[in-house]
Coordinates of C-alpha atoms and ligand atoms in Angstrom, one line a residue:
Chain A
M1 CA -18.4 -15.2 2.2
S2 CA -15.0 -14.1 1.1
F3 CA -13.0 -11.7 3.2
L4 CA -12.5 -9.5 0.2
A5 CA -15.2 -9.6 -2.5
A6 CA -14.7 -7.1 -5.4
E7 CA -17.4 -8.1 -7.8
N8 CA -18.3 -7.1 -11.3
M9 CA -16.1 -4.1 -11.3
T10 CA -16.5 -2.0 -14.4
G11 CA -14.7 1.4 -14.9
G12 CA -11.6 3.2 -16.1
Y13 CA -9.7 6.4 -15.9
G14 CA -11.7 8.4 -18.3
A15 CA -14.6 7.8 -20.7
A16 CA -13.3 4.4 -21.9
D17 CA -13.6 1.4 -19.5
I18 CA -10.5 -0.5 -18.7
L19 CA -12.1 -3.1 -16.4
H20 CA -15.0 -5.1 -17.7
D21 CA -17.1 -7.0 -15.1
C22 CA -13.9 -8.0 -13.3
T23 CA -14.3 -10.0 -10.1
L24 CA -11.6 -10.7 -7.5
R25 CA -12.0 -12.6 -4.2
V26 CA -9.6 -13.3 -1.4
E27 CA -10.3 -15.7 1.6
K28 CA -9.2 -14.9 5.1
G29 CA -5.4 -15.6 5.5
Q30 CA -5.1 -16.8 1.9
I31 CA -3.0 -15.6 -1.0
A32 CA -4.7 -14.6 -4.2
V33 CA -2.6 -13.8 -7.3
I34 CA -3.5 -11.8 -10.4
V35 CA -1.4 -12.5 -13.5
G36 CA -1.9 -11.4 -17.1
P37 CA -0.1 -9.7 -20.0
N38 CA 1.2 -6.1 -19.7
G39 CA -1.6 -3.6 -20.0
A40 CA -4.3 -6.2 -19.0
G41 CA -5.5 -3.9 -16.3
K42 CA -4.0 -5.6 -13.3
S43 CA -2.9 -2.4 -11.6
T44 CA -6.1 -0.8 -12.6
A45 CA -8.0 -3.6 -10.8
M46 CA -5.9 -3.1 -7.7
K47 CA -6.6 0.6 -7.7
A48 CA -10.3 -0.1 -8.1
V49 CA -10.3 -2.4 -5.1
F50 CA -8.5 0.3 -3.1
G51 CA -10.8 3.1 -4.1
M52 CA -8.5 5.1 -6.3
L53 CA -10.7 4.7 -9.3
K54 CA -14.4 5.5 -9.8
L55 CA -16.4 2.4 -10.6
R56 CA -19.3 2.6 -13.0
G57 CA -20.5 -0.8 -11.9
G58 CA -19.9 -3.4 -9.3
H59 CA -19.0 -3.2 -5.6
V60 CA -16.3 -3.9 -3.2
R61 CA -17.0 -5.7 0.1
L62 CA -14.5 -6.1 2.9
D63 CA -15.4 -8.6 5.7
G64 CA -19.0 -8.4 4.6
E65 CA -19.1 -4.6 4.7
D66 CA -19.8 -2.6 1.5
I67 CA -16.9 -0.2 1.1
T68 CA -17.5 0.8 -2.6
Q69 CA -18.0 4.5 -1.7
L70 CA -15.1 4.8 0.7
S71 CA -12.0 6.9 -0.1
P72 CA -8.6 5.1 0.0
Q73 CA -7.8 6.7 3.3
D74 CA -11.0 5.4 4.8
R75 CA -10.2 1.9 3.4
V76 CA -6.8 2.0 5.2
A77 CA -8.7 2.7 8.4
K78 CA -10.9 -0.3 7.6
G79 CA -7.9 -2.6 7.5
M80 CA -6.6 -2.4 3.9
G81 CA -2.9 -1.9 3.1
F82 CA -1.7 -1.1 -0.5
V83 CA 1.8 -1.2 -1.9
P84 CA 1.6 0.5 -5.4
Q85 CA 3.7 -0.8 -8.3
V86 CA 5.8 2.3 -8.5
N87 CA 6.8 5.2 -6.2
N88 CA 6.0 3.2 -3.2
V89 CA 8.4 4.7 -0.7
F90 CA 9.3 8.2 0.5
P91 CA 12.8 8.4 -1.1
S92 CA 14.4 11.2 0.9
M93 CA 13.1 9.9 4.3
S94 CA 14.9 7.2 6.3
V95 CA 13.6 3.6 6.5
E96 CA 12.3 4.2 10.0
E97 CA 10.5 7.4 9.0
N98 CA 8.9 5.5 6.1
L99 CA 7.5 3.0 8.6
E100 CA 6.4 5.8 10.9
M101 CA 4.5 7.4 8.0
G102 CA 2.9 4.1 7.3
A103 CA 1.5 4.2 10.8
F104 CA 0.4 7.8 10.5
I105 CA -3.3 7.1 11.1
R106 CA -2.5 5.1 14.2
K107 CA -3.1 6.9 17.5
D108 CA -1.7 4.1 19.6
D109 CA 1.9 3.0 20.2
F110 CA 3.2 1.3 17.0
K111 CA 6.7 0.4 18.3
A112 CA 5.8 -3.3 18.5
T113 CA 4.5 -3.3 14.9
M114 CA 7.8 -1.7 13.8
E115 CA 9.7 -4.5 15.7
Q116 CA 7.6 -7.1 13.9
V117 CA 8.5 -5.5 10.5
Y118 CA 12.1 -5.4 11.5
D119 CA 11.9 -9.1 12.5
L120 CA 10.3 -9.9 9.1
F121 CA 12.9 -7.9 7.2
P122 CA 16.1 -7.9 9.3
I123 CA 18.0 -5.8 6.7
L124 CA 15.7 -2.9 7.3
R125 CA 16.7 -2.8 11.0
D126 CA 20.4 -2.4 9.9
K127 CA 19.4 0.3 7.4
R128 CA 16.8 2.1 9.4
R129 CA 18.7 5.4 9.5
Q130 CA 19.4 5.3 5.7
A131 CA 17.2 7.2 3.1
A132 CA 14.9 4.8 1.4
G133 CA 15.8 6.2 -2.0
E134 CA 19.4 5.1 -1.5
L135 CA 18.5 1.4 -1.0
S136 CA 18.7 -1.4 -3.6
G137 CA 15.5 -2.4 -5.5
G138 CA 14.9 -5.4 -3.3
Q139 CA 15.4 -3.5 -0.1
R140 CA 13.2 -0.7 -1.3
Q141 CA 10.4 -3.2 -1.9
Q142 CA 10.8 -4.5 1.6
V143 CA 10.4 -0.9 2.9
A144 CA 7.3 -0.5 0.8
V145 CA 5.8 -3.7 2.2
G146 CA 6.9 -2.8 5.7
R147 CA 5.2 0.6 5.4
A148 CA 1.9 -1.0 4.4
L149 CA 2.1 -3.5 7.3
M150 CA 2.5 -0.6 9.8
T151 CA -1.3 -0.1 10.0
Q152 CA -1.7 -3.8 10.8
P153 CA -3.9 -4.4 7.8
K154 CA -6.2 -7.4 7.5
L155 CA -5.8 -7.3 3.7
L156 CA -2.5 -6.5 2.1
M157 CA -2.5 -5.6 -1.6
L158 CA 0.8 -5.9 -3.4
D159 CA 1.3 -4.7 -7.0
E160 CA 4.3 -6.5 -8.4
P161 CA 6.4 -6.6 -5.2
T162 CA 9.2 -8.5 -7.0
A163 CA 9.5 -6.2 -10.0
G164 CA 13.2 -5.6 -10.8
V165 CA 14.7 -7.8 -8.1
S166 CA 17.0 -10.8 -8.6
P167 CA 15.6 -14.4 -8.5
I168 CA 17.1 -15.0 -5.1
V169 CA 15.6 -11.8 -3.6
M170 CA 12.3 -12.8 -5.3
D171 CA 12.2 -16.2 -3.5
E172 CA 13.1 -14.4 -0.3
L173 CA 10.2 -11.9 -0.7
F174 CA 7.7 -14.7 -1.6
D175 CA 8.8 -16.5 1.6
R176 CA 8.1 -13.3 3.6
I177 CA 4.8 -12.9 2.0
I178 CA 3.8 -16.5 2.9
E179 CA 4.9 -15.7 6.4
V180 CA 2.7 -12.7 6.5
A181 CA -0.3 -14.7 5.2
R182 CA 0.3 -17.3 8.0
T183 CA -0.4 -14.6 10.6
G184 CA -4.0 -14.4 9.2
I185 CA -3.5 -11.5 6.8
S186 CA -5.2 -11.9 3.4
I187 CA -3.1 -11.1 0.4
L188 CA -4.0 -9.9 -3.0
M189 CA -1.0 -9.7 -5.2
V190 CA -0.2 -8.9 -8.9
E191 CA 2.8 -10.7 -10.2
Q192 CA 4.8 -10.7 -13.4
N193 CA 6.6 -13.9 -12.3
A194 CA 3.5 -15.9 -12.9
R195 CA 4.8 -19.4 -12.3
Q196 CA 6.5 -18.7 -9.0
A197 CA 3.5 -16.6 -7.9
L198 CA 0.9 -19.2 -8.8
E199 CA 2.9 -21.8 -7.0
I200 CA 2.3 -20.0 -3.7
A201 CA -1.2 -18.9 -4.6
D202 CA -4.3 -20.3 -3.0
Q203 CA -6.4 -18.6 -5.7
G204 CA -5.3 -17.4 -9.1
Y205 CA -6.8 -14.9 -11.5
V206 CA -5.7 -14.6 -15.2
L207 CA -6.8 -11.1 -16.4
V208 CA -6.9 -10.2 -20.0
Q209 CA -8.1 -6.9 -21.4
G210 CA -9.7 -6.0 -18.1
A211 CA -11.8 -9.1 -17.8
N212 CA -11.4 -12.5 -15.9
R213 CA -10.1 -15.0 -18.4
Y214 CA -9.3 -17.9 -16.0
T215 CA -10.1 -18.3 -12.4
D216 CA -9.0 -21.3 -10.3
T217 CA -6.7 -22.4 -7.5
G218 CA -3.1 -21.7 -8.2
K219 CA -2.4 -25.4 -8.6
A220 CA -5.2 -25.9 -11.1
L221 CA -4.1 -23.0 -13.2
M222 CA -0.5 -24.3 -13.3
A223 CA -1.8 -27.6 -14.4
D224 CA -4.2 -26.2 -17.1
P225 CA -2.4 -26.8 -20.4
E226 CA -4.3 -23.9 -22.0
V227 CA -3.1 -21.4 -19.3
R228 CA 0.4 -22.9 -19.5
R229 CA 0.6 -22.5 -23.2
T230 CA -0.7 -18.9 -23.4
F231 CA 0.4 -17.3 -20.2
L232 CA 3.2 -19.3 -18.6
G233 CA 5.3 -19.9 -21.7
G234 CA 4.6 -23.7 -22.1
Chain B
M1 CA 50.1 44.9 11.2
D2 CA 49.1 45.4 7.6
F3 CA 48.0 41.9 7.5
L4 CA 45.8 42.4 10.5
N5 CA 44.4 45.6 9.0
A6 CA 43.6 43.6 5.8
I7 CA 41.7 41.0 7.8
V8 CA 39.8 43.7 9.8
A9 CA 38.8 45.5 6.5
L10 CA 37.7 42.2 5.0
L11 CA 35.6 41.4 8.1
N12 CA 34.2 44.9 8.2
F13 CA 33.3 45.3 4.5
V14 CA 32.7 41.8 3.2
I15 CA 32.3 39.1 5.7
I16 CA 30.0 40.7 8.3
P17 CA 27.7 42.4 5.8
A18 CA 27.6 39.3 3.5
A19 CA 26.9 37.0 6.5
A20 CA 24.0 39.2 7.7
Y21 CA 22.6 39.5 4.1
G22 CA 23.1 35.8 3.6
A23 CA 21.1 34.9 6.7
Q24 CA 18.3 37.1 5.4
L25 CA 18.4 35.5 2.0
A26 CA 18.6 32.0 3.6
L27 CA 15.4 32.6 5.6
G28 CA 13.6 33.8 2.4
A29 CA 14.9 30.9 0.4
L30 CA 13.7 28.5 3.0
G31 CA 10.2 29.9 2.6
A32 CA 10.5 29.6 -1.2
T33 CA 11.8 26.1 -1.0
L34 CA 9.2 24.8 1.5
V35 CA 6.4 26.2 -0.7
Y36 CA 8.0 24.6 -3.7
G37 CA 8.5 21.3 -2.0
V38 CA 4.9 21.0 -0.7
L39 CA 2.8 23.0 -3.2
R40 CA 5.1 22.4 -6.2
F41 CA 5.4 25.9 -7.6
S42 CA 7.7 28.9 -7.3
N43 CA 5.9 31.5 -5.3
F44 CA 6.5 34.8 -7.0
A45 CA 4.5 36.6 -4.3
L46 CA 7.2 35.8 -1.8
G47 CA 8.9 39.2 -2.0
D48 CA 5.7 41.1 -1.6
T49 CA 4.7 38.7 1.3
M50 CA 7.9 39.8 3.0
A51 CA 7.0 43.5 2.3
F52 CA 3.5 43.1 3.6
G53 CA 4.5 41.2 6.7
T54 CA 7.2 43.7 7.5
A55 CA 4.7 46.6 7.0
I56 CA 2.4 45.0 9.5
T57 CA 5.3 44.5 11.9
I58 CA 6.2 48.2 11.5
L59 CA 2.7 49.2 12.3
G60 CA 2.8 47.1 15.3
T61 CA 6.1 48.6 16.3
W62 CA 4.7 52.1 16.0
W63 CA 1.7 51.2 18.0
L64 CA 3.9 49.7 20.8
Q65 CA 6.2 52.8 20.7
S66 CA 3.2 55.1 21.0
H67 CA 2.3 53.2 24.1
G68 CA 5.7 53.7 25.5
V69 CA 6.8 50.1 25.1
S70 CA 10.3 49.3 24.2
F71 CA 12.5 46.2 24.2
G72 CA 15.5 47.7 25.9
I73 CA 18.7 47.3 23.9
L74 CA 16.8 45.3 21.2
P75 CA 14.6 46.7 18.5
T76 CA 10.9 47.0 19.5
A77 CA 10.1 45.4 16.1
L78 CA 11.0 42.1 17.6
L79 CA 8.0 42.4 20.0
A80 CA 5.7 43.3 17.0
L81 CA 7.0 40.3 15.0
P82 CA 4.5 37.7 16.2
F83 CA 1.7 40.1 15.3
G84 CA 3.2 40.6 11.8
I85 CA 3.5 36.9 11.4
A86 CA -0.1 36.2 12.5
V87 CA -1.6 38.7 10.1
T88 CA 0.6 37.6 7.2
A89 CA -0.2 33.9 7.8
A90 CA -3.9 34.7 7.9
L91 CA -3.5 36.5 4.6
A92 CA -1.6 33.6 3.1
L93 CA -4.2 31.1 4.2
A94 CA -7.0 33.3 2.8
T95 CA -5.1 33.5 -0.5
D96 CA -4.8 29.8 -0.5
R97 CA -8.5 29.5 0.0
V98 CA -9.5 31.8 -2.8
V99 CA -6.7 31.2 -5.3
Y100 CA -4.3 28.3 -4.9
R101 CA -6.8 25.7 -3.6
Y102 CA -8.7 25.7 -6.9
Y103 CA -5.5 25.0 -8.9
R104 CA -4.7 22.2 -6.5
Q105 CA -8.1 20.6 -7.0
V106 CA -7.9 20.7 -10.8
R107 CA -4.3 19.6 -10.6
A108 CA -3.1 22.5 -12.7
K109 CA 0.4 22.5 -14.1
P110 CA 3.0 24.3 -12.0
V111 CA 3.5 27.0 -14.6
I112 CA -0.1 28.0 -14.3
V113 CA 0.1 28.3 -10.6
V114 CA 3.3 30.4 -11.0
I115 CA 1.3 32.8 -13.1
A116 CA -1.5 32.9 -10.5
S117 CA 1.1 33.7 -7.9
M118 CA 2.2 36.7 -10.0
G119 CA -1.4 37.9 -9.8
V120 CA -1.3 37.4 -6.0
M121 CA 2.0 39.4 -6.1
F122 CA 0.4 42.4 -7.7
V123 CA -2.5 42.3 -5.3
M124 CA -0.3 42.0 -2.3
S125 CA 2.1 44.8 -3.4
G126 CA -1.0 47.0 -3.9
I127 CA -2.3 46.2 -0.4
T128 CA 1.2 46.9 1.1
R129 CA 1.5 50.3 -0.6
F130 CA -2.0 51.1 0.5
V131 CA -1.2 50.2 4.1
I132 CA 2.2 51.8 4.5
G133 CA 3.1 53.8 1.4
V134 CA 6.1 53.7 -0.9
E135 CA 8.5 55.8 1.2
E136 CA 11.6 54.6 2.8
I137 CA 11.0 53.9 6.5
R138 CA 13.6 53.4 9.3
F139 CA 12.1 51.6 12.3
V140 CA 15.1 50.3 14.1
D141 CA 15.6 51.4 17.7
G142 CA 17.6 50.0 20.7
T143 CA 21.4 49.9 20.8
K144 CA 23.0 50.7 17.5
F145 CA 26.4 49.0 17.7
V146 CA 27.8 45.9 19.4
I147 CA 31.3 46.9 18.3
E148 CA 31.9 50.5 17.2
A149 CA 34.6 51.5 14.7
N150 CA 36.3 54.2 16.6
S151 CA 36.5 52.5 19.9
F152 CA 37.8 49.4 18.1
K153 CA 40.6 51.5 16.6
Q154 CA 41.5 52.9 19.9
A155 CA 41.4 49.6 21.7
T156 CA 43.5 47.8 19.1
G157 CA 45.6 50.6 17.7
L158 CA 44.9 49.4 14.2
A159 CA 44.3 51.8 11.3
E160 CA 41.1 49.9 10.2
G161 CA 38.0 50.2 12.3
L162 CA 35.7 47.2 12.8
A163 CA 32.0 47.9 13.2
L164 CA 29.4 45.3 14.1
R165 CA 25.9 46.7 14.1
S166 CA 23.4 45.2 16.5
T167 CA 21.0 44.5 13.7
Q168 CA 23.7 42.4 12.0
L169 CA 24.4 40.3 15.0
L170 CA 20.6 40.1 15.7
T171 CA 20.1 38.9 12.1
M172 CA 22.6 36.1 12.4
V173 CA 21.5 35.0 15.9
T174 CA 17.8 35.0 14.9
A175 CA 18.4 33.2 11.7
A176 CA 20.4 30.5 13.5
L177 CA 17.6 30.0 16.1
V178 CA 14.9 30.0 13.4
V179 CA 16.7 27.5 11.3
A180 CA 17.4 25.2 14.3
A181 CA 13.7 25.3 15.2
L182 CA 12.6 24.6 11.6
F183 CA 14.9 21.6 11.3
W184 CA 13.8 20.3 14.6
F185 CA 10.2 20.6 13.5
L186 CA 10.8 18.9 10.1
N187 CA 12.9 16.1 11.4
S188 CA 11.5 15.3 14.8
T189 CA 7.8 16.1 14.9
R190 CA 5.0 14.0 13.4
T191 CA 3.6 17.0 11.6
G192 CA 7.0 18.0 10.2
K193 CA 7.6 14.5 9.0
S194 CA 4.2 14.4 7.3
M195 CA 5.2 17.6 5.5
R196 CA 8.4 16.0 4.2
A197 CA 6.5 12.8 3.3
Y198 CA 3.9 14.9 1.3
S199 CA 6.8 16.7 -0.4
D200 CA 8.5 13.4 -1.2
N201 CA 5.6 11.5 -2.6
E202 CA 2.2 13.1 -2.6
D203 CA 0.2 10.0 -3.6
L204 CA 1.8 7.7 -1.1
A205 CA 1.2 10.4 1.6
L206 CA -2.5 10.3 0.7
L207 CA -2.5 6.5 1.0
S208 CA -0.9 6.8 4.4
G209 CA -3.7 8.9 5.6
I210 CA -1.9 12.3 5.7
N211 CA -4.3 15.1 5.2
P212 CA -3.0 17.3 2.3
E213 CA -5.0 20.4 3.3
R214 CA -3.5 20.3 6.8
V215 CA 0.0 20.0 5.3
V216 CA -0.6 22.8 2.9
A217 CA -2.0 25.1 5.7
I218 CA 1.0 24.4 7.9
T219 CA 3.4 25.1 5.0
W220 CA 1.8 28.5 4.4
I221 CA 2.0 29.4 8.1
I222 CA 5.7 28.4 8.3
A223 CA 6.5 30.1 5.0
S224 CA 4.8 33.3 6.1
A225 CA 6.7 33.3 9.4
L226 CA 10.0 32.8 7.6
A227 CA 9.1 35.6 5.1
V228 CA 8.1 38.1 7.8
I229 CA 11.2 37.3 9.9
A230 CA 13.5 37.7 6.9
G231 CA 11.7 40.8 5.8
T232 CA 11.9 42.5 9.2
L233 CA 15.5 41.6 9.7
Y234 CA 16.3 43.0 6.3
G235 CA 14.3 46.2 7.1
L236 CA 16.1 46.6 10.4
D237 CA 19.5 46.0 8.9
K238 CA 19.0 48.3 5.9
A239 CA 15.7 50.2 5.7
Y240 CA 12.1 49.4 4.8
K241 CA 11.0 50.1 1.3
A242 CA 8.3 48.0 -0.3
F243 CA 9.9 47.9 -3.7
N244 CA 13.2 46.6 -2.3
Y245 CA 11.5 43.4 -1.3
F246 CA 10.2 42.8 -4.7
S247 CA 13.8 43.0 -5.9
L248 CA 14.9 40.5 -3.3
L249 CA 12.9 37.9 -5.2
L250 CA 15.8 37.3 -7.6
P251 CA 18.5 36.6 -5.1
I252 CA 16.2 34.6 -3.0
F253 CA 15.2 32.3 -5.9
A254 CA 18.8 32.1 -7.0
A255 CA 19.6 30.9 -3.5
A256 CA 16.8 28.3 -3.4
V257 CA 17.7 27.0 -6.9
V258 CA 21.5 26.9 -6.3
G259 CA 20.8 24.8 -3.2
G260 CA 18.3 22.6 -4.9
L261 CA 14.6 23.6 -4.9
G262 CA 12.7 21.7 -2.2
N263 CA 15.9 21.1 -0.1
P264 CA 16.0 23.2 3.1
L265 CA 19.7 22.6 3.8
G266 CA 20.4 23.8 0.2
A267 CA 18.4 26.9 0.7
I268 CA 20.6 28.0 3.6
A269 CA 23.8 27.2 1.7
G270 CA 22.4 29.0 -1.4
G271 CA 21.6 32.1 0.7
F272 CA 25.1 32.5 1.9
L273 CA 26.6 31.6 -1.5
V274 CA 24.6 34.3 -3.3
A275 CA 25.2 36.9 -0.6
F276 CA 29.0 36.3 -0.6
S277 CA 29.1 36.3 -4.4
E278 CA 27.2 39.5 -4.6
V279 CA 29.2 41.4 -1.9
G280 CA 32.5 39.9 -3.2
V281 CA 31.9 41.0 -6.7
T282 CA 30.6 44.5 -5.9
Y283 CA 33.2 45.3 -3.2
A284 CA 36.1 47.5 -4.1
W285 CA 39.1 45.4 -3.1
K286 CA 41.6 48.2 -3.4
K287 CA 41.9 48.8 0.4
V288 CA 42.5 45.1 1.3
A289 CA 44.9 44.7 -1.6
G290 CA 46.7 47.8 -0.5
Y291 CA 47.4 46.1 2.9
V292 CA 48.6 42.8 1.6
M293 CA 50.4 43.7 -1.6
P294 CA 54.1 44.7 -1.3
E295 CA 54.8 48.5 -1.4
G296 CA 54.6 49.9 -4.9
L297 CA 52.7 47.0 -6.3
A298 CA 49.4 48.3 -4.9
P299 CA 46.9 48.6 -7.7
D300 CA 45.7 52.0 -9.0
G301 CA 42.1 50.9 -9.8
L302 CA 39.3 50.3 -7.3
L303 CA 39.5 46.5 -8.0
Q304 CA 35.7 46.4 -8.1
I305 CA 34.4 43.9 -10.6
L306 CA 30.9 45.4 -10.8
S307 CA 29.4 48.5 -9.5
T308 CA 26.8 48.0 -6.8
D309 CA 24.1 49.2 -9.1
Y310 CA 24.5 45.9 -10.9
K311 CA 24.5 43.7 -7.9
F312 CA 21.4 41.8 -9.0
S313 CA 23.1 40.6 -12.1
V314 CA 25.2 38.4 -9.8
S315 CA 22.1 36.5 -8.7
F316 CA 21.0 36.4 -12.3
A317 CA 24.3 35.0 -13.5
I318 CA 24.3 32.3 -10.7
L319 CA 20.7 31.4 -11.5
I320 CA 21.5 30.9 -15.2
L321 CA 24.7 29.0 -14.6
V322 CA 22.9 26.6 -12.2
L323 CA 20.0 26.1 -14.5
L324 CA 22.4 25.4 -17.4
F325 CA 24.8 23.0 -15.7
K326 CA 23.2 21.6 -12.6
P327 CA 19.4 22.2 -12.7
T328 CA 18.9 20.1 -9.5
G329 CA 21.3 22.4 -7.5
I330 CA 24.2 21.5 -5.3
F331 CA 22.1 19.6 -2.8
K332 CA 20.0 17.6 -5.2
G333 CA 16.6 19.2 -5.1
K334 CA 13.7 18.4 -7.4
A335 CA 14.6 19.2 -11.1
V336 CA 13.2 22.5 -12.3
Ligands
ATP401 N1 -3.5 6.8 -15.0 C1 -4.0 6.3 -16.2 N2 -4.8 7.1 -17.0 C2 -5.3 6.6 -18.1 N3 -5.0 5.4 -18.6 C3 -4.3 4.5 -17.8 C4 -3.7 5.0 -16.6 N4 -3.0 4.0 -16.0 C5 -3.2 2.9 -16.9 N5 -3.9 3.3 -18.0 C6 -4.3 2.4 -19.1 O1 -5.1 1.3 -18.6 C7 -4.7 0.1 -19.2 C8 -4.3 -0.9 -18.1 O2 -3.2 -0.5 -17.5 P1 -2.6 -1.2 -16.1 O3 -1.6 -0.3 -15.6 O4 -3.8 -1.5 -15.3 O5 -2.1 -2.5 -16.7 P2 -1.2 -3.7 -16.0 O6 -1.9 -4.9 -16.2 O7 -1.0 -3.3 -14.6 O8 0.1 -3.6 -16.8 P3 1.6 -3.9 -16.3 O9 1.8 -5.4 -16.3 O10 2.5 -3.3 -17.3 O11 1.8 -3.3 -15.0 C9 -3.6 0.4 -20.2 O12 -4.1 0.5 -21.4 C10 -3.1 1.8 -19.7 O13 -2.7 2.5 -20.8
MG402 MG1 0.7 -2.8 -13.4

């Protein structure tokens, strides 16, 4: 039984379906990566898993429990954390306040978690009094990931965490994400940088027009000549 | 000596009145800007909310006075203020329930909600007139002056008198306390921060488990408190007349827009900017000029740019200039 099992998801924003029988699974402590062309429905699939989209078919199970009917807020309480593709920080609030808001639903002391986030992203410690909107793209993504980690999620969902950052910062972020996965947190991630992402992926999904086109381990997808030719540029 | 007289005249006729008026506008603009930041529309009912709240405060004041209660040297109205705030907040929450909540649920465009708020404005202004009438009401009591013009002249030997009315001092002190409390709330409490977060990024606030209905309710309560405090201070300083509060809408929104809608610090700066412009443009500078200009060069005219009848055109001009050249305001609010 996978830790996250989002199976046969069908649905969209209005009358037309965007997702068609889409299935995504993540094992405990592993990294699953979704790749695919622009407009394939990757973000839509993430929203569906997080409950921001009404599904016409399929179900979502977390750790064996059916959460298909839960609101996003309730899913956060169940141990899911989500970093959206855009608008993923509170721009006028300081880095520290962003992290505090991430921990909003927690009733216990979250200082230790904040320290862990600062240890993971040391630059955030230096910038903790600065408004998140004034940071560079890479730093802002770190704030966004840090905010989602504040609830101590068991499943962390990242929609293009490396969008708009330099290759060096991208490698840096991927290293941090591997580090997070090593602590036992499962990761479901959408990535535009398909090669680098599949390299660190335990499981890879190629999504096309809202449906699963290829599903295999990251290594196998990288080795598949068909996938290489059509999606990885040779 | 002439120079001192000029300074005293300036203080007496421009700086003190404009500072008190600016403090009143700043409080009103804070209410407007908070509602805009959280609920994302310009609340046209704000002026009439001030009128309603002040009317209730006046009723409370009369009731207290009829029971022989007074606040010593301070106006009795201050004691009735919590009552006025409570009733007004209840009305605002009820209005949200029956009017605004629906538009939130259907995610209506801001312009639609603005029009709805005009409807609310008409209803509120009707209720207010029904409750207290249309006449001018003076409800200030307690000590009248902190510094009195004649005794100032005698004490200093200057030709110009300086008067500082208690209501002017009270306005400035109260505004300072209220603003300090508001900023502490917004920057240091969990609830205050969740309000800012919601104003910053509504969707992410939802994902973080912040309850929007709670944020909205608290915003209405705070905005009502600000409106009633501003309205009562204005009424104490000048006089109460329901229609005057409707007219305050223009300078208040000019202040909020100049400062940058949604930005509390900007609302305060905007309040003073509008107040000083209005008083500065409508004041007859002849007297001050007479003191500082060399003998014989003193001007014949009043040196008044605009008659006070046109004072609202100052806010209007400011509003238009800002919207044309810097729509986000001086302090970077949300674009309008
Ligand atoms: N809020 C929305 N309302 C209606 N349609 C939407 C909405 N968001 C996305 N879509 C549509 O759904 C389809 C899939 O979009 P989605 O954002 O999921 O793609 P994506 O794979 O994440 O693309 P990208 O790589 O550019 O991020 C597109 O056709 C898009 O136009
Ligand atoms: Mg996307």
